[in-house]
Coordinates of N, CA, C and O and ligand atoms in Angstrom, one line a residue:
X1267 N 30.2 -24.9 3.0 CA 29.5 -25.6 1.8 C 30.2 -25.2 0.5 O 30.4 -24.1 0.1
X1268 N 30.5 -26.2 0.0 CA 31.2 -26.2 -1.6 C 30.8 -25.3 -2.4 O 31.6 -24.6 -3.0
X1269 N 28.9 -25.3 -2.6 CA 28.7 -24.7 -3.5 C 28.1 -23.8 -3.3 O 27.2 -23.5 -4.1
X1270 N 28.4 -22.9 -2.2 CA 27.7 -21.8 -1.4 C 28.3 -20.8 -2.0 O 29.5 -21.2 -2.3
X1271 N 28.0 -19.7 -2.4 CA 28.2 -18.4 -3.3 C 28.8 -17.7 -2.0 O 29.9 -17.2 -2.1
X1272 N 27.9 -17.6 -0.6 CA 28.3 -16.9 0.4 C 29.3 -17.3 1.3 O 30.0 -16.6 2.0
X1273 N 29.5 -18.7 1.2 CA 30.4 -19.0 1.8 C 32.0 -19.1 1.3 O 32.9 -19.4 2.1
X1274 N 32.1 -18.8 -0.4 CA 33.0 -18.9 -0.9 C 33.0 -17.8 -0.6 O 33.9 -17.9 0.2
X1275 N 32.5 -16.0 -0.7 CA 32.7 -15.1 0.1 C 33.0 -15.2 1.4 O 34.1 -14.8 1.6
X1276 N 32.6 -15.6 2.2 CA 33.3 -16.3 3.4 C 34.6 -16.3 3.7 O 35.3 -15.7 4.5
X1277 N 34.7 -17.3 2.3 CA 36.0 -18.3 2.6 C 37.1 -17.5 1.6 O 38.2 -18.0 1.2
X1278 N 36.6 -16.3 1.3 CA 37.8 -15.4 0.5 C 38.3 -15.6 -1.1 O 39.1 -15.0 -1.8
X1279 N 37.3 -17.0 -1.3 CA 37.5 -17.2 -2.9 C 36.7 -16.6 -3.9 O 36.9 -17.0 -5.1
X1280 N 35.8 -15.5 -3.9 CA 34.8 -14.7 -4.0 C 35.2 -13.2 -4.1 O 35.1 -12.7 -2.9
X1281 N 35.6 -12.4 -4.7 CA 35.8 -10.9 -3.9 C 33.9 -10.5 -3.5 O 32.9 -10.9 -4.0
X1282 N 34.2 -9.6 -2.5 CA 32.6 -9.0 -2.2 C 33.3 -7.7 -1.2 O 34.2 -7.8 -0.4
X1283 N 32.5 -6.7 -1.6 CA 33.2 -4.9 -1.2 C 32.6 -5.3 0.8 O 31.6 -4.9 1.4
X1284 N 33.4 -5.9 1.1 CA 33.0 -6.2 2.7 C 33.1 -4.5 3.4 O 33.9 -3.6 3.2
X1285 N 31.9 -4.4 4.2 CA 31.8 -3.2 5.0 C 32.3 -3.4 6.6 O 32.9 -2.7 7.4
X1286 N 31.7 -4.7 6.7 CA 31.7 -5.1 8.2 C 32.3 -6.5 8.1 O 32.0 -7.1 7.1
X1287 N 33.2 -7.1 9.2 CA 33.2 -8.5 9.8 C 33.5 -8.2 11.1 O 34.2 -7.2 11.5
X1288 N 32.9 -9.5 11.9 CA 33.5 -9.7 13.0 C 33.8 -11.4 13.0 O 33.8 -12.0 12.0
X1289 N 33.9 -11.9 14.4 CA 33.8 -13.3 14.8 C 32.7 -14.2 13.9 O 33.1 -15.2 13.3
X1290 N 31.8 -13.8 13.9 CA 30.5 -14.4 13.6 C 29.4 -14.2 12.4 O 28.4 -14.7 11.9
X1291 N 30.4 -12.8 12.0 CA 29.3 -12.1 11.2 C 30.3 -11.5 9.9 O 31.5 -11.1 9.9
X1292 N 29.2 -11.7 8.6 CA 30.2 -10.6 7.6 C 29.2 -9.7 6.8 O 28.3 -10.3 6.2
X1293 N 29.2 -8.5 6.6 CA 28.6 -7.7 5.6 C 29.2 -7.1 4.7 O 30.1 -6.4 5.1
X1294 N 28.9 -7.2 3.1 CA 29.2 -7.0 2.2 C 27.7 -6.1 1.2 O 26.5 -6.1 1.4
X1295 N 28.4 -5.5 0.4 CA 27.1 -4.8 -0.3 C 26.6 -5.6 -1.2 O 27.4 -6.5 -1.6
X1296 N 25.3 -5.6 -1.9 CA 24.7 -6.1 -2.5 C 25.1 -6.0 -4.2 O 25.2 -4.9 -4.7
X1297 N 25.4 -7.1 -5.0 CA 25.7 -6.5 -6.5 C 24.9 -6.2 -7.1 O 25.0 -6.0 -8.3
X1298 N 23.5 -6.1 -6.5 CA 22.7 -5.3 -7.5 C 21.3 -4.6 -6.7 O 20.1 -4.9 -6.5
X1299 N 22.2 -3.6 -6.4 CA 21.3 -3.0 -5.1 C 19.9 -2.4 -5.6 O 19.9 -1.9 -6.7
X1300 N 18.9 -2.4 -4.8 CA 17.8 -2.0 -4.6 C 17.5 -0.5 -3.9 O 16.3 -0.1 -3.6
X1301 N 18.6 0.1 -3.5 CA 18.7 1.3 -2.7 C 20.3 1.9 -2.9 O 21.2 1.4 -3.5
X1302 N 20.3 3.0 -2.3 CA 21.4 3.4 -2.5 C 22.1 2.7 -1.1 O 23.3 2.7 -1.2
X1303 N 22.0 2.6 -0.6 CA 22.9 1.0 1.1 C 21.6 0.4 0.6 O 20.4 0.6 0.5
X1304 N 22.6 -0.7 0.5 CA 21.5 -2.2 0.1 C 23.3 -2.9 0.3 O 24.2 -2.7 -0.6
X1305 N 23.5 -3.6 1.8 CA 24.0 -4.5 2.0 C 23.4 -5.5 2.7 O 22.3 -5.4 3.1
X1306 N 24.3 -6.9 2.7 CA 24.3 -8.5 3.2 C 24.8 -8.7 4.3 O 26.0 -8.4 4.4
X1307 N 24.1 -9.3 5.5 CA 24.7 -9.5 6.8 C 24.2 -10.8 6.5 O 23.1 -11.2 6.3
X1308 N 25.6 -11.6 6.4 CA 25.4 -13.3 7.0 C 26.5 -14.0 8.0 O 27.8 -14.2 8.0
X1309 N 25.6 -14.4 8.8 CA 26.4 -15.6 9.5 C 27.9 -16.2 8.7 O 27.6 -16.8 7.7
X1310 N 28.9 -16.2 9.0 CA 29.8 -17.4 8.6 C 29.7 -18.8 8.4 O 30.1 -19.5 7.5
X1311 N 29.0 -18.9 9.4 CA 28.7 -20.5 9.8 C 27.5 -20.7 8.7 O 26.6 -19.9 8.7
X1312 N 27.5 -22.0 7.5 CA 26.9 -21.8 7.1 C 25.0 -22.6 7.5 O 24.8 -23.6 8.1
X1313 N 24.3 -22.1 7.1 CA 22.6 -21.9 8.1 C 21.7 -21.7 6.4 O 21.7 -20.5 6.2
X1314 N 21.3 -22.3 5.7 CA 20.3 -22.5 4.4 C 19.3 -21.4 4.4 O 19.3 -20.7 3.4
X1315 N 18.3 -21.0 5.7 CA 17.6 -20.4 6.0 C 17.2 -20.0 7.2 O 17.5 -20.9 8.0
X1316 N 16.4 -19.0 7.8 CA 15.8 -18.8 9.1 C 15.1 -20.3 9.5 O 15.4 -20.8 10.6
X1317 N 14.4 -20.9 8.6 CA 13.6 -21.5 9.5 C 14.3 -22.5 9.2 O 13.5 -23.3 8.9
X1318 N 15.7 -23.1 9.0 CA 16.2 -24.2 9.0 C 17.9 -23.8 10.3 O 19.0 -24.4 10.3
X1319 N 17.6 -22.7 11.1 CA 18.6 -22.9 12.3 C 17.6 -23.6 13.8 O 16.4 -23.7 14.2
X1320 N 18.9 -23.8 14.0 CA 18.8 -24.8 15.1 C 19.1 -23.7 16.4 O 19.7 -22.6 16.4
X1321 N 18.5 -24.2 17.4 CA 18.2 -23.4 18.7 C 19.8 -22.8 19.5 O 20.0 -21.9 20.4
X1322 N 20.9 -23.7 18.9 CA 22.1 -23.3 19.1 C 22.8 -22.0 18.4 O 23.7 -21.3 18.7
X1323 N 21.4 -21.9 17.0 CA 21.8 -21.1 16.2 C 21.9 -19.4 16.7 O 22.7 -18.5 16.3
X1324 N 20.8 -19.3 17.6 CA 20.0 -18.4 17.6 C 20.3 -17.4 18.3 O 19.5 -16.4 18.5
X1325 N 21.7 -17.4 18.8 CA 22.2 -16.3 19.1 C 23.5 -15.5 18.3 O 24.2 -14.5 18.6
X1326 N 23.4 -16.3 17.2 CA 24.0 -15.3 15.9 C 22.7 -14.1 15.1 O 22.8 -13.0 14.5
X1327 N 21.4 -14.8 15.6 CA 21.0 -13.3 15.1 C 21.1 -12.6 16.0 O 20.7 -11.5 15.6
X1328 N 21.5 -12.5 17.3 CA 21.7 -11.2 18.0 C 23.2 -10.6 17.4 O 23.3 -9.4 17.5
X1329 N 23.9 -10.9 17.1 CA 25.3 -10.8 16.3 C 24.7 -9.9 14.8 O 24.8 -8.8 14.4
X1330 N 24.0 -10.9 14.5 CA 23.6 -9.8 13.3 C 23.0 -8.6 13.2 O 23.4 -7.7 12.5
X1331 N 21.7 -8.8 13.9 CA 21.4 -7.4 14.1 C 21.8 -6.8 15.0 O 21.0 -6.1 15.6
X1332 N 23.4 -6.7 15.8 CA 24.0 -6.0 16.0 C 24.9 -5.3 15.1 O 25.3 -4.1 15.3
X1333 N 25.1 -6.0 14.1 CA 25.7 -5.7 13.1 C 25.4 -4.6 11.7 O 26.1 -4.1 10.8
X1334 N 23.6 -4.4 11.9 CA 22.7 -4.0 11.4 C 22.9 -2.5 11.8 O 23.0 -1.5 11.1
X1335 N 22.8 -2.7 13.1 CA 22.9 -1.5 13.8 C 24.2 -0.3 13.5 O 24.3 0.9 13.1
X1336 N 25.3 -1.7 14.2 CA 26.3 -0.6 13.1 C 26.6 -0.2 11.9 O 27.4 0.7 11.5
X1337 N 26.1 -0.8 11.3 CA 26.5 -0.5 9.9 C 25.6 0.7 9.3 O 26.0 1.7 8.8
X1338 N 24.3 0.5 9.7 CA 23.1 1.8 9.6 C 23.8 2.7 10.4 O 22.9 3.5 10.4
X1339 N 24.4 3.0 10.9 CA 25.5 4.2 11.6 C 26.3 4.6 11.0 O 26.3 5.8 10.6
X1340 N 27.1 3.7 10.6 CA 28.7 4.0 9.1 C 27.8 4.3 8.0 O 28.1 5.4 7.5
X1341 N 27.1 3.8 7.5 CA 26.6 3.8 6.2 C 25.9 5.7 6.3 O 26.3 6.5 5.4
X1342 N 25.0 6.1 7.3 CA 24.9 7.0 7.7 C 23.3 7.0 7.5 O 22.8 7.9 6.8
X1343 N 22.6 5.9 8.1 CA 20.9 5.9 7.7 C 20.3 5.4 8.5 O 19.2 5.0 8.4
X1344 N 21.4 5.6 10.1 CA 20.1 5.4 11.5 C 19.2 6.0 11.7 O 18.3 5.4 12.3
X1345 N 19.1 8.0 11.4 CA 18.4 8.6 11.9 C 17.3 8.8 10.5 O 16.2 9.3 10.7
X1346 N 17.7 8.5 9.3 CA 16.9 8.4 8.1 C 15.8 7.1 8.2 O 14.6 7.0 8.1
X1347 N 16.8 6.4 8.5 CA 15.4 4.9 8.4 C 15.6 4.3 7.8 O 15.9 4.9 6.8
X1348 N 15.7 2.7 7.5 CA 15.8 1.9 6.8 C 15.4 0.7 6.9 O 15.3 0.5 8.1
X1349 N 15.1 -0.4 6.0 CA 14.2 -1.7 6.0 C 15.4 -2.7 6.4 O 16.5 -2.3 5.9
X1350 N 15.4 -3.8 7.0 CA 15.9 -5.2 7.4 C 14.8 -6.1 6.2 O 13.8 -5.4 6.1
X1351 N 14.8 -6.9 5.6 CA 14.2 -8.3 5.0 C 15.3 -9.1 5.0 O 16.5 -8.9 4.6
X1352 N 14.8 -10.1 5.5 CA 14.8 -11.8 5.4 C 13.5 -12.5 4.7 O 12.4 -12.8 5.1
X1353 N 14.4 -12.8 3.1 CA 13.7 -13.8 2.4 C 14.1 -15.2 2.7 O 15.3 -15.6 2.7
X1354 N 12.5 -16.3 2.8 CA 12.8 -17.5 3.3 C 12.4 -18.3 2.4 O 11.1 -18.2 2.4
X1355 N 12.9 -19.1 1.7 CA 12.4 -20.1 0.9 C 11.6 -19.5 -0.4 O 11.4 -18.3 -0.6
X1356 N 11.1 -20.7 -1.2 CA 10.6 -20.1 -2.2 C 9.5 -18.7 -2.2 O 9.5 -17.8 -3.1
X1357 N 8.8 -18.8 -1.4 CA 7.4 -18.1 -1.7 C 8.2 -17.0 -1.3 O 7.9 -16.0 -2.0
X1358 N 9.4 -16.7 0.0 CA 9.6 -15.7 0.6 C 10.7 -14.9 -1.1 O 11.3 -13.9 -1.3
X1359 N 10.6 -15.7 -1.8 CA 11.7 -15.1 -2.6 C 13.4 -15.3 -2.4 O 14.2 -14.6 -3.0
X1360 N 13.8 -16.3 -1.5 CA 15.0 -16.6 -1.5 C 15.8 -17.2 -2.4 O 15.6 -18.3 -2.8
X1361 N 16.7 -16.4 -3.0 CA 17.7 -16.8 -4.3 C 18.9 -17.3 -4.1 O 19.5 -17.8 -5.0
X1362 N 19.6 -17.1 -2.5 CA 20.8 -17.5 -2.3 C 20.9 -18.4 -0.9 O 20.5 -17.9 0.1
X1363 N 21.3 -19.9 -0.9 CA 20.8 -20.6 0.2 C 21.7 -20.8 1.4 O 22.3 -21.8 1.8
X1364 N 21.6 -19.4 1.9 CA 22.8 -19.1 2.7 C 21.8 -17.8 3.9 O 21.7 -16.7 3.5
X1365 N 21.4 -18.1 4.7 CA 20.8 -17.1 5.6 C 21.8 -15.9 5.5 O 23.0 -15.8 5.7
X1366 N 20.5 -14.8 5.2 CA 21.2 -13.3 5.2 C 19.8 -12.3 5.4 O 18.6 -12.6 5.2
X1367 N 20.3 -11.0 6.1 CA 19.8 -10.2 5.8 C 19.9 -9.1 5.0 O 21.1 -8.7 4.9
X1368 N 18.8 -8.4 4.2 CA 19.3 -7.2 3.5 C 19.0 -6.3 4.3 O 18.0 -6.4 5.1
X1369 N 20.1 -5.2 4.2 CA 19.7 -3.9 4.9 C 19.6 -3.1 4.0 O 20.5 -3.0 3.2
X1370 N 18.3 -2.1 3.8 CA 17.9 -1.7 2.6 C 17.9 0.3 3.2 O 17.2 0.5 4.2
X1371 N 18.3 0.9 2.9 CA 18.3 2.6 3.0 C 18.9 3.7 2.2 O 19.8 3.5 1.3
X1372 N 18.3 4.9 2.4 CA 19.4 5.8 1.6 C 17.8 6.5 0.5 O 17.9 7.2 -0.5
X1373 N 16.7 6.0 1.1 CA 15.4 6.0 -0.3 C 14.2 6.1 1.0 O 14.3 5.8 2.2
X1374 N 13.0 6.6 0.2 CA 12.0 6.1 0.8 C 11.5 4.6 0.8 O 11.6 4.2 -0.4
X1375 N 11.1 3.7 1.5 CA 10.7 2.7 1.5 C 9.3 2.6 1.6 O 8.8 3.4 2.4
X1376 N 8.6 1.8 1.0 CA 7.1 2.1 0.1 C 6.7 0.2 1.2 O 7.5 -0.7 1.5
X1377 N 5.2 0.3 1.6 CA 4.7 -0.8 2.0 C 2.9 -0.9 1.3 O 2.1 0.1 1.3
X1378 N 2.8 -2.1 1.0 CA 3.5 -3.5 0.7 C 4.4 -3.9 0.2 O 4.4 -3.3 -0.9
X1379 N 5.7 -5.1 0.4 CA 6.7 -5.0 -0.1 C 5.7 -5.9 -1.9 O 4.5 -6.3 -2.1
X1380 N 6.6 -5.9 -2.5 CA 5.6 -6.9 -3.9 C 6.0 -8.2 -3.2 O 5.6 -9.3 -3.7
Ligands
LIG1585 P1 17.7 -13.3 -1.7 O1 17.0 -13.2 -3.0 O2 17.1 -12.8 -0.5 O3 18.3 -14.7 -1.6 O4 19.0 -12.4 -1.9 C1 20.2 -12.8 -2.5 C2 20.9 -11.5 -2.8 O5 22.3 -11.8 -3.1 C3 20.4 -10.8 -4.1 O6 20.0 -9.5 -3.7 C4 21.7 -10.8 -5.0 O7 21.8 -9.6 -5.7 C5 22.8 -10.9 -4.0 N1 24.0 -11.5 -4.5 C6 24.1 -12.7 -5.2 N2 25.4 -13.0 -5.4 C7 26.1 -12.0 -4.9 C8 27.5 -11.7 -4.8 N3 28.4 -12.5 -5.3 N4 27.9 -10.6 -4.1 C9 27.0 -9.7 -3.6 N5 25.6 -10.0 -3.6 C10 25.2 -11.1 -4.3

């Protein structure tokens, strides 16, 4: 998509401090983190939102939260603990229309989120 922020990250026209890629998947940190590891796991392929992939989609989230996993390993906050969110659409608070997850650690994490 042309005017995709993440996909121009993607597509290498964008710099973003990438931690992880593979085939299917890329993570980058957040520019304005919420934690001390506050990175972005998204699909390549570009996907608007959770509830707008398609049933072909659905085995890129196993790619991603594989990706989750390792990165909470390198980053060094599997055995600390840390939050996954997926914001979806407006009410969810979605700002960038590119399916991602944040991986949020490094802090205590407080519930209810606001
Ligand atoms: P969301 O509100 O769930 O859509 O999250 C979008 C996230 O993307 C926010 O946390 C932003 O700080 C982050 N963000 C926006 N543009 C960039 C960028 N160019 N590089 C890294 N993170 C970004």
């Amino acid at each position: 998509m042309d005017d995709c922020i993440f996909c121009k990250i993607v597509a290498g026209k964008i710099s973003a401090q990438i931690v992880h890629q593979d085939k299917s998947v890329l993570a980058f940190r957040d520019l304005n983190p919420q934690a001390p590891v506050h990175i972005l796991i998204i699909p390549r392929k570009h996907i608007d939102q959770i509830s707008s992939m398609e049933e072909a989609d659905l085995p890129l989230l196993g790619d991603i939260y594989g990706a989750v996993k390792t990165i909470a390993l390198q980053e060094g906050i599997s055995e600390t603990g840390f939050r996954v969110v997926a914001n979806n659409g407006p009410d969810g608070g979605q700002t960038v229309g590119h399916l991602h997850l944040h991986l949020l650690g490094g802090r205590l994490m407080h519930w209810p989120p606001g």
